mmCIF file of C-alpha atoms and ligand atoms in Angstrom:
data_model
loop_
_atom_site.group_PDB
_atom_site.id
_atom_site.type_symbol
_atom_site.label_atom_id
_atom_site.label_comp_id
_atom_site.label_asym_id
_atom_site.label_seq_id
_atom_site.Cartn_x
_atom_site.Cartn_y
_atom_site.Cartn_z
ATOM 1 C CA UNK A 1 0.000 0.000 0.000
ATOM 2 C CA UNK A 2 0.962 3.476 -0.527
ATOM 3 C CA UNK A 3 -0.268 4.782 2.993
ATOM 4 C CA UNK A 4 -1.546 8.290 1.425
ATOM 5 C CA UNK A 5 -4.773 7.693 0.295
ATOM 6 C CA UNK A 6 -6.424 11.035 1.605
ATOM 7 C CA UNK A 7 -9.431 10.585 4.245
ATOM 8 C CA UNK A 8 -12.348 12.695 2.919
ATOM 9 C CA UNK A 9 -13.368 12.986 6.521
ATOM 10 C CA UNK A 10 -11.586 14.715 9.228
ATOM 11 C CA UNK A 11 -9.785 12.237 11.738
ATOM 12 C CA UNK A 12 -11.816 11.268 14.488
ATOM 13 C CA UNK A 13 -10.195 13.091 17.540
ATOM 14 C CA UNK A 14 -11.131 10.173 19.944
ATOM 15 C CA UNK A 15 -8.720 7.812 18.308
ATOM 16 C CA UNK A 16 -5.848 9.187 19.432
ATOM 17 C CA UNK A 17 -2.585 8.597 17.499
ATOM 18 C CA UNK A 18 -1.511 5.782 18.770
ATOM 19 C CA UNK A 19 -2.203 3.106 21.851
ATOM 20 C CA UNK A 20 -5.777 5.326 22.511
ATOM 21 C CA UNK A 21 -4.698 7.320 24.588
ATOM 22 C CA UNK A 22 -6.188 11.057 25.423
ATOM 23 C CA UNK A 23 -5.501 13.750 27.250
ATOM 24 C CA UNK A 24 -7.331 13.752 30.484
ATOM 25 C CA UNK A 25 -7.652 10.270 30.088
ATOM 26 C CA UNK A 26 -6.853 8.251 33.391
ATOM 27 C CA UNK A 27 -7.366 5.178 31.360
ATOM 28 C CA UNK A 28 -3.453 4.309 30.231
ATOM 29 C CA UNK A 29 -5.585 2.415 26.620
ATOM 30 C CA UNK A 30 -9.007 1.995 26.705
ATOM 31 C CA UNK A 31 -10.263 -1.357 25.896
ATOM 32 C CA UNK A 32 -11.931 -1.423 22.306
ATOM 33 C CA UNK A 33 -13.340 -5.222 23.526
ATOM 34 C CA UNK A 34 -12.795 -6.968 26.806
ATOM 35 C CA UNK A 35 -13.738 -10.232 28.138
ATOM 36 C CA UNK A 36 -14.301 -10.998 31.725
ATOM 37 C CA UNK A 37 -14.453 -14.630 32.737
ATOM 38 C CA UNK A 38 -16.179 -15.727 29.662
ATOM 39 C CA UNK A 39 -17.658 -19.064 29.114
ATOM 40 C CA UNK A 40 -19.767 -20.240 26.119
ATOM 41 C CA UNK A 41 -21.430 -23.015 26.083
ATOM 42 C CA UNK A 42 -23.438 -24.817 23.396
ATOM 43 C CA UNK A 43 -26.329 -26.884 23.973
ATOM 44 C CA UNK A 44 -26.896 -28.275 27.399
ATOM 45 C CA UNK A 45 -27.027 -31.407 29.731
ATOM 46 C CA UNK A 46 -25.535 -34.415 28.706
ATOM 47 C CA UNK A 47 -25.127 -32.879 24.974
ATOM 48 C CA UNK A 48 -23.454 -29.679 26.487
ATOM 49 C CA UNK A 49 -20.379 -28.596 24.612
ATOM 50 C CA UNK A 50 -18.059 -26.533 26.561
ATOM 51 C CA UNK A 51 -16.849 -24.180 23.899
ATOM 52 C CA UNK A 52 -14.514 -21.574 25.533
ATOM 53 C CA UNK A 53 -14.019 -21.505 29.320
ATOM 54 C CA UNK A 54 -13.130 -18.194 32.200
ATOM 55 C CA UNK A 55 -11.345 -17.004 29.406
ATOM 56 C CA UNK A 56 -10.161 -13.079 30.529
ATOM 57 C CA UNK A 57 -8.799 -10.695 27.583
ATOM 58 C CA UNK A 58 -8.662 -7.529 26.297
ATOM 59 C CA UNK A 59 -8.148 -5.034 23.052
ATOM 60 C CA UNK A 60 -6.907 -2.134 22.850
ATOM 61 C CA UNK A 61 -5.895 0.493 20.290
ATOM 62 C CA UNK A 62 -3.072 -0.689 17.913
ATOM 63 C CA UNK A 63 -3.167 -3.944 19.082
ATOM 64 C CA UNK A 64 -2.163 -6.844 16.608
ATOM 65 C CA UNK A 65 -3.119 -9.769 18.040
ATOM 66 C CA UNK A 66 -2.771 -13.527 16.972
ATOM 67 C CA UNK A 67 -5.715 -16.100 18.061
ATOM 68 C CA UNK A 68 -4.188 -19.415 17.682
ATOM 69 C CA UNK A 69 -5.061 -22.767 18.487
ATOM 70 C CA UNK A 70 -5.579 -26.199 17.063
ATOM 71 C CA UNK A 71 -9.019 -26.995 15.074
ATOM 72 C CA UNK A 72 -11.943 -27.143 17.798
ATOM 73 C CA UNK A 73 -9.632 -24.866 20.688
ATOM 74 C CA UNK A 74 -12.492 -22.005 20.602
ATOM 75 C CA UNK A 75 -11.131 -19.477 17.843
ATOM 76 C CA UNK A 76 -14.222 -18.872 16.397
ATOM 77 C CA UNK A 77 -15.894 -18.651 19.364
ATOM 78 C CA UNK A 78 -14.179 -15.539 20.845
ATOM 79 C CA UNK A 79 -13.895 -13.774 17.267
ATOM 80 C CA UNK A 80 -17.780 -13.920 17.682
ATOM 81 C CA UNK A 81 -18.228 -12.795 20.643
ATOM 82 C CA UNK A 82 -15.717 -9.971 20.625
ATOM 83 C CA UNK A 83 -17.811 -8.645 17.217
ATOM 84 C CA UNK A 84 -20.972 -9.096 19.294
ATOM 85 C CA UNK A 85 -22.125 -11.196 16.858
ATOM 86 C CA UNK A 86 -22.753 -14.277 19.687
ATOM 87 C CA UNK A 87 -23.389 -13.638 23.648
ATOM 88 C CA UNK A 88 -21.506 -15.564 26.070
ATOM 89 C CA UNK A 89 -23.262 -18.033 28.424
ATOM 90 C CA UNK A 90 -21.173 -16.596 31.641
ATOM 91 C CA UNK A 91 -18.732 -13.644 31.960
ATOM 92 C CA UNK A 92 -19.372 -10.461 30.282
ATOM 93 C CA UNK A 93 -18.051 -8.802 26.819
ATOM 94 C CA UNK A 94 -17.954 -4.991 26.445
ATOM 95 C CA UNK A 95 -16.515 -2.611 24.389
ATOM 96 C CA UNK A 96 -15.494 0.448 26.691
ATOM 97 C CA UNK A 97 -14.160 2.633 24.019
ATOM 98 C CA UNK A 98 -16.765 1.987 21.268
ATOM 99 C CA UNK A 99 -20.518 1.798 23.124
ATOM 100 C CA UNK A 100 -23.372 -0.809 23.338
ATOM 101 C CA UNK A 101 -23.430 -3.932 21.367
ATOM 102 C CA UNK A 102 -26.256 -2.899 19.271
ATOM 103 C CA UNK A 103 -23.626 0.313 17.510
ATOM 104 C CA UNK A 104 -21.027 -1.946 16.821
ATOM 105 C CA UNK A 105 -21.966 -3.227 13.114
ATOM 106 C CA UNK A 106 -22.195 -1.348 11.097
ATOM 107 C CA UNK A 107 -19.798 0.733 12.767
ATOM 108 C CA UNK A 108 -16.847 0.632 14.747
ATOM 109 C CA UNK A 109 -15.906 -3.336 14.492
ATOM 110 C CA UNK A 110 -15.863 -4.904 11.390
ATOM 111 C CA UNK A 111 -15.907 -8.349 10.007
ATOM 112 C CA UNK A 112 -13.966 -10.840 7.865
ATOM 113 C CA UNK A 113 -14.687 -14.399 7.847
ATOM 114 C CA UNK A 114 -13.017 -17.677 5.974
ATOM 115 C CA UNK A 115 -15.069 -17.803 2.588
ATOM 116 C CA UNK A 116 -15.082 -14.693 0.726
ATOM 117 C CA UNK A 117 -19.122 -13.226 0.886
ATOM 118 C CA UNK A 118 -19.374 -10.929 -2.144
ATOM 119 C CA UNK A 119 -22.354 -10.601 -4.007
ATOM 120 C CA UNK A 120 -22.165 -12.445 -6.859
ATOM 121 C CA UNK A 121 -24.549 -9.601 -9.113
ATOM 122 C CA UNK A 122 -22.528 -6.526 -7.700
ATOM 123 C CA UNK A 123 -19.110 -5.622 -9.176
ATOM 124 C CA UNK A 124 -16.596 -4.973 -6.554
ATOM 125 C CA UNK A 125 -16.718 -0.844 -6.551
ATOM 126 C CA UNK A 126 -20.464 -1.821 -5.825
ATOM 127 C CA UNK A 127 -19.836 -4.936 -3.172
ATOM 128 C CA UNK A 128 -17.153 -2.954 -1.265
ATOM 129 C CA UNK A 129 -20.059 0.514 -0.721
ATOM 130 C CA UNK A 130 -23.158 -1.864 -0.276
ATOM 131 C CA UNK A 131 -22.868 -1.813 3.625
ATOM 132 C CA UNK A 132 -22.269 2.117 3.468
ATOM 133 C CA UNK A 133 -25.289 2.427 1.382
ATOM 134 C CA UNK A 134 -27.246 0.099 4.056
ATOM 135 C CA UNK A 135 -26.049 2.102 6.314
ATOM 136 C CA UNK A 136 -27.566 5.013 5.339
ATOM 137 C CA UNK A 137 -24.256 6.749 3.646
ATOM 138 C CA UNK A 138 -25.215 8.288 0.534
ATOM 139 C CA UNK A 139 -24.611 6.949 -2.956
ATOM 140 C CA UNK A 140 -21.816 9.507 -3.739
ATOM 141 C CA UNK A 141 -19.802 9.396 -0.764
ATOM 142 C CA UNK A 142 -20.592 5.675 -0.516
ATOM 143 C CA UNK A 143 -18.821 5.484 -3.881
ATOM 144 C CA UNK A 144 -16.096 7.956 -2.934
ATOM 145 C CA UNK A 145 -15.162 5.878 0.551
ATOM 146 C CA UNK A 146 -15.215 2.427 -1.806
ATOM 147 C CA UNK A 147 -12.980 3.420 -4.056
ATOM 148 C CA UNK A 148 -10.078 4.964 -1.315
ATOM 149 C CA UNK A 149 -10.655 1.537 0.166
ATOM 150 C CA UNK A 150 -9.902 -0.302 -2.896
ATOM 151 C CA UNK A 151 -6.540 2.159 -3.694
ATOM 152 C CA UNK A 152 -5.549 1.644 -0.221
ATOM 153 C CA UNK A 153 -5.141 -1.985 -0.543
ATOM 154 C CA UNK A 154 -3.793 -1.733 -4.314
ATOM 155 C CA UNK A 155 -7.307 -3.106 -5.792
ATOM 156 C CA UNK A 156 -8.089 -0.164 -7.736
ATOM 157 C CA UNK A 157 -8.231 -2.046 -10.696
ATOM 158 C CA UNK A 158 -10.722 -4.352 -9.754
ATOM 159 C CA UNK A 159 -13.336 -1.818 -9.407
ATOM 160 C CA UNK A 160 -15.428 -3.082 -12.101
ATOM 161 C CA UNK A 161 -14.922 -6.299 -12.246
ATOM 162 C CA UNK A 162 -17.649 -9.318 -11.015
ATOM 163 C CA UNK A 163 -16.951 -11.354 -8.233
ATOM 164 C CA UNK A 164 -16.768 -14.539 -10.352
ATOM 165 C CA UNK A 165 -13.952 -12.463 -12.313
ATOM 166 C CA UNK A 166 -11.840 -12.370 -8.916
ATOM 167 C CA UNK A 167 -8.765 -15.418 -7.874
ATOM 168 C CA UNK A 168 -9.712 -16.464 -4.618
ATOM 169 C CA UNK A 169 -6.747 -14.399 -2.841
ATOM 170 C CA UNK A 170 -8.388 -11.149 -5.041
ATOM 171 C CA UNK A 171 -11.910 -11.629 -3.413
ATOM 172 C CA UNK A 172 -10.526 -11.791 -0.079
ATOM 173 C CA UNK A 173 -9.017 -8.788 -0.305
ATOM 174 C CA UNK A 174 -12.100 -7.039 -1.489
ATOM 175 C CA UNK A 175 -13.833 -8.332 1.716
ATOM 176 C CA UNK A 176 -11.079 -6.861 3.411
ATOM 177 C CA UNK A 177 -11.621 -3.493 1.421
ATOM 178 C CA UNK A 178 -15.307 -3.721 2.224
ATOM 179 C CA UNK A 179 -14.231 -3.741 5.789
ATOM 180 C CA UNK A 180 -11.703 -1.220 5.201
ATOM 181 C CA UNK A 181 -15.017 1.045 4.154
ATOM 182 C CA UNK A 182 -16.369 1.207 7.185
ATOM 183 C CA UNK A 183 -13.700 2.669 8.920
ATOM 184 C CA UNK A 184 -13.658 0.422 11.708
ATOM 185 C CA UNK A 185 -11.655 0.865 14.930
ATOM 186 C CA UNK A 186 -11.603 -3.104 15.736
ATOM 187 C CA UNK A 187 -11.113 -5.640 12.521
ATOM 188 C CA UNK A 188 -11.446 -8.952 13.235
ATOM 189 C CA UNK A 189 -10.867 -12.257 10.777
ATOM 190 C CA UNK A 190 -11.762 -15.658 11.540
ATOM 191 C CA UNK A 191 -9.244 -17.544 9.885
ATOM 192 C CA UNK A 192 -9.001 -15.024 6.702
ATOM 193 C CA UNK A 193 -6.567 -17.213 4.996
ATOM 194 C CA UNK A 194 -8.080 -20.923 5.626
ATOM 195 C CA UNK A 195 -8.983 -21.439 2.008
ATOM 196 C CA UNK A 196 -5.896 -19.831 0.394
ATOM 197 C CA UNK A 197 -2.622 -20.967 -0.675
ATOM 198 C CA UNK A 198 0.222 -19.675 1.228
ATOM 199 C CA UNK A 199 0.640 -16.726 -1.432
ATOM 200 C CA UNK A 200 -2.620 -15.070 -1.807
ATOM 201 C CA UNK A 201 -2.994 -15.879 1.559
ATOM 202 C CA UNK A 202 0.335 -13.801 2.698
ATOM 203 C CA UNK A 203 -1.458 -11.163 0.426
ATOM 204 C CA UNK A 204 -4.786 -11.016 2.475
ATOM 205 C CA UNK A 205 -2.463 -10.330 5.391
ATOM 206 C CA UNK A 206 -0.501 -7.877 4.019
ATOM 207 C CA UNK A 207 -4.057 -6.269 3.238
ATOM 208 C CA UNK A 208 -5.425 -6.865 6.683
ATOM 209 C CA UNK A 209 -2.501 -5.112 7.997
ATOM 210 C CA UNK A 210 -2.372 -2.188 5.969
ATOM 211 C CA UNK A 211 -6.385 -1.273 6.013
ATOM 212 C CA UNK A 212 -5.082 -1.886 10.271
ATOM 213 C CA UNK A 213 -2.552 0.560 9.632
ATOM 214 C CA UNK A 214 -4.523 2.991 7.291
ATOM 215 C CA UNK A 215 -7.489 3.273 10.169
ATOM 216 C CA UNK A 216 -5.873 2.928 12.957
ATOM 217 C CA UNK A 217 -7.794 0.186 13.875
ATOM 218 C CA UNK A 218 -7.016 -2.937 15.898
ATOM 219 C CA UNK A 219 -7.099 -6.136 14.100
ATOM 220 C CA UNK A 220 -7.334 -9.874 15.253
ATOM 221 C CA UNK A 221 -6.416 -12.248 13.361
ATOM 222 C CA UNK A 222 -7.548 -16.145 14.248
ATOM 223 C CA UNK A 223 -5.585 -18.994 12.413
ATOM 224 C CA UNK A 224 -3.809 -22.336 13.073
ATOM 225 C CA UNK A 225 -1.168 -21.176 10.314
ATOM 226 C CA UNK A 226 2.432 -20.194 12.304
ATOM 227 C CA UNK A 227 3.089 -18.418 9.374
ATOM 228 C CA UNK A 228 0.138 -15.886 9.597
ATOM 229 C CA UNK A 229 0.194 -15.730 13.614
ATOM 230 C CA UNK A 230 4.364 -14.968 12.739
ATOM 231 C CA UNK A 231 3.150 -11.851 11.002
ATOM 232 C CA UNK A 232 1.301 -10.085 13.956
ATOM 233 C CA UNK A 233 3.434 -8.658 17.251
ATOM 234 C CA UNK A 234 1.288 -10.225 19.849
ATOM 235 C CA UNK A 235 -0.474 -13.955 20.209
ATOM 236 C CA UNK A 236 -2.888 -15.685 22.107
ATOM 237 C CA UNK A 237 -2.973 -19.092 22.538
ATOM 238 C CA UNK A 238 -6.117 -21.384 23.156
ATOM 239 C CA UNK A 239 -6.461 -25.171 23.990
ATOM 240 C CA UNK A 240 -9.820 -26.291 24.362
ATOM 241 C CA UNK A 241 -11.433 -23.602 24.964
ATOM 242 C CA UNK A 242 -8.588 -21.981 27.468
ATOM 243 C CA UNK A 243 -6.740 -18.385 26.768
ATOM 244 C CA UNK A 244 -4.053 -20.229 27.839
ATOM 245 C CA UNK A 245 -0.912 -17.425 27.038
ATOM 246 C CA UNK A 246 -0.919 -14.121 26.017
ATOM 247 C CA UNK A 247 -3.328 -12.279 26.943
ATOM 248 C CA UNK A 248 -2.869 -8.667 28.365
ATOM 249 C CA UNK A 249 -4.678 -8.535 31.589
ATOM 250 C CA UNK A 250 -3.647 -4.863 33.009
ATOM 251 C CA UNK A 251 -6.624 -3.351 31.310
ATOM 252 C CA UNK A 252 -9.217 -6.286 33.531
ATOM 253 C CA UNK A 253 -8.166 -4.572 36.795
HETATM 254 P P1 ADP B 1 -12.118 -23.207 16.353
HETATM 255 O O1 ADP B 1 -12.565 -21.977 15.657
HETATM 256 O O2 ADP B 1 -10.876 -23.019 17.156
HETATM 257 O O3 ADP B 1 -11.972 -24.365 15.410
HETATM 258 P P2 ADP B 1 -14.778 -23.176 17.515
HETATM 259 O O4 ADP B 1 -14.877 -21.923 18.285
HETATM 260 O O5 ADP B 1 -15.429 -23.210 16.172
HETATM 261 O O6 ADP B 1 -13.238 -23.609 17.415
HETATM 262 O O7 ADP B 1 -15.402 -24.363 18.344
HETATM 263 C C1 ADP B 1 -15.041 -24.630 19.685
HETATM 264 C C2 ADP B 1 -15.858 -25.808 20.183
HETATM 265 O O8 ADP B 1 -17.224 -25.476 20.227
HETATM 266 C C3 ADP B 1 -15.737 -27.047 19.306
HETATM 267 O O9 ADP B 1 -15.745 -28.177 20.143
HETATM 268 C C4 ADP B 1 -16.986 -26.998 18.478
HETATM 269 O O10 ADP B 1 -17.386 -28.288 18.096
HETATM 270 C C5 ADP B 1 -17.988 -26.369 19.431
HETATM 271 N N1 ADP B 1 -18.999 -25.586 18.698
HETATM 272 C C6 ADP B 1 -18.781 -24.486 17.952
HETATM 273 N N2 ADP B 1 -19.905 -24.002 17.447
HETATM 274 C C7 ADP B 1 -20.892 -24.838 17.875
HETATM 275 C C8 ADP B 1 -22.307 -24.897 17.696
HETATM 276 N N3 ADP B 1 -22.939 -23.969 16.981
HETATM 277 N N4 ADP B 1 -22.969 -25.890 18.289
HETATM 278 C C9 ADP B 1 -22.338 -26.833 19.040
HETATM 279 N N5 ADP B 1 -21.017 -26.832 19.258
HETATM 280 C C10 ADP B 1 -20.300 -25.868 18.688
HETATM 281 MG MG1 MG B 2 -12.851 -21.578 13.618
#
């Protein structure tokens, strides 16, 4: 990426350039996501499934965080529940820097998951500003915020072209532009890369970390790939459904 793809809007002075942090603030970070002795469990009595157990974690600004962990160790199960997309069965999730549940998406946290979702009717210029349009962003500046998403990950000549068009590794990294869009301050992908080859799938990193970079934004990444946890500074580790290392617990006090 070429890191100077102008913002039409003016930064958002709550960000803070790096780590969060505001004047005033007593906070040292504020936590974009935090889990307090989270458990999720699916089903119940004999057919219960313990999915993730008092698992204790937190995000904060600039954060690039690895969740790894064999096939089954609870991955998925946090990435949901720190997008709010799931509710946990004990514990608590929050997002003290970014508001209720119900503002997070569309909004602040964004979204990638394994299979690339793109509409197979819409070209990509029109997949990447559909959720802007759903969300109530007008057509031109919909348009305008697509295509700085699409230059900022080097896809700015894919605007026209149909999903089917797209390599795998290409239509991931729209999805990552279509996040990218929305400006989030959290990104989160559940195993981006799962049904890539190591190349494109090196490439949906690099774009993961630059639309990171370009926004400021946090980003989680889950994957059982060493190679893709090797590219992001910090890791946590789960084993059946235990955080077992590396999470940052200063911000739980
Ligand atoms: P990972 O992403 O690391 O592969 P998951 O979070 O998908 O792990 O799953 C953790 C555990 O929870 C697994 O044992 C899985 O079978 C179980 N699980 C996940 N989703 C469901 C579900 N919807 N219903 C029942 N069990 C589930
Ligand atoms: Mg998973």
């Amino acid at each position: 990426m070429n890191g100077t793809t102008a913002r039409s809007m003016a930064p958002d002075p709550s960000r803070g350039a790096a780590g969060g942090q505001r004047e005033g603030d007593p906070e040292p970070a504020q936590s974009l996501a935090r889990c307090h002795k989270v458990a999720r469990t699916y089903g119940s009595g004999a057919a219960a499934s313990v999915a993730l157990q008092n698992v204790s974690c937190c995000v904060r600004a600039g954060d690039r965080i690895a969740a790894t962990g064999p096939s089954g160790s609870g991955k998925s199960t946090l990435l949901h529940l720190l997008a709010g997309l799931d509710t946990p069965t004990a514990g608590t999730v929050t997002w003290p820097a970014l508001g209720p549940r119900s503002s997070l998406r569309p909004g602040p946290v964004a979204v990638v998951f394994q299979a690339p979702s793109l509409l197979a009717p819409l070209n990509v210029a029109e997949n990447v500003a559909l959720p802007l349009l759903l969300a109530g962003v007008d057509e031109g500046d919909a348009g305008q915020r697509a295509s700085e998403a699409l230059a900022t990950l080097g896809l700015e000549g894919l605007g026209t072209k149909l999903p089917e068009e797209l390599s795998g590794g290409q239509a991931q990294r729209v999805v990552v532009a279509r996040a990218l869009a929305s400006r989030p301050r959290l990104l989160l992908a559940d195993e981006p890369t799962g049904q890539l080859d190591h190349a494109n799938g090196a490439l949906v990193i690099d774009a993961l970390l630059a639309a990171a970079a370009a926004d400021g934004a946090a980003l989680v990444i889950t994957t059982h790939d060493e190679r893709v946890a090797d590219r992001l500074a910090q890791r946590w580790r789960l084993d059946d459904g235990r955080l077992v290392t590396g999470a940052t617990l200063e911000c739980l006090a």
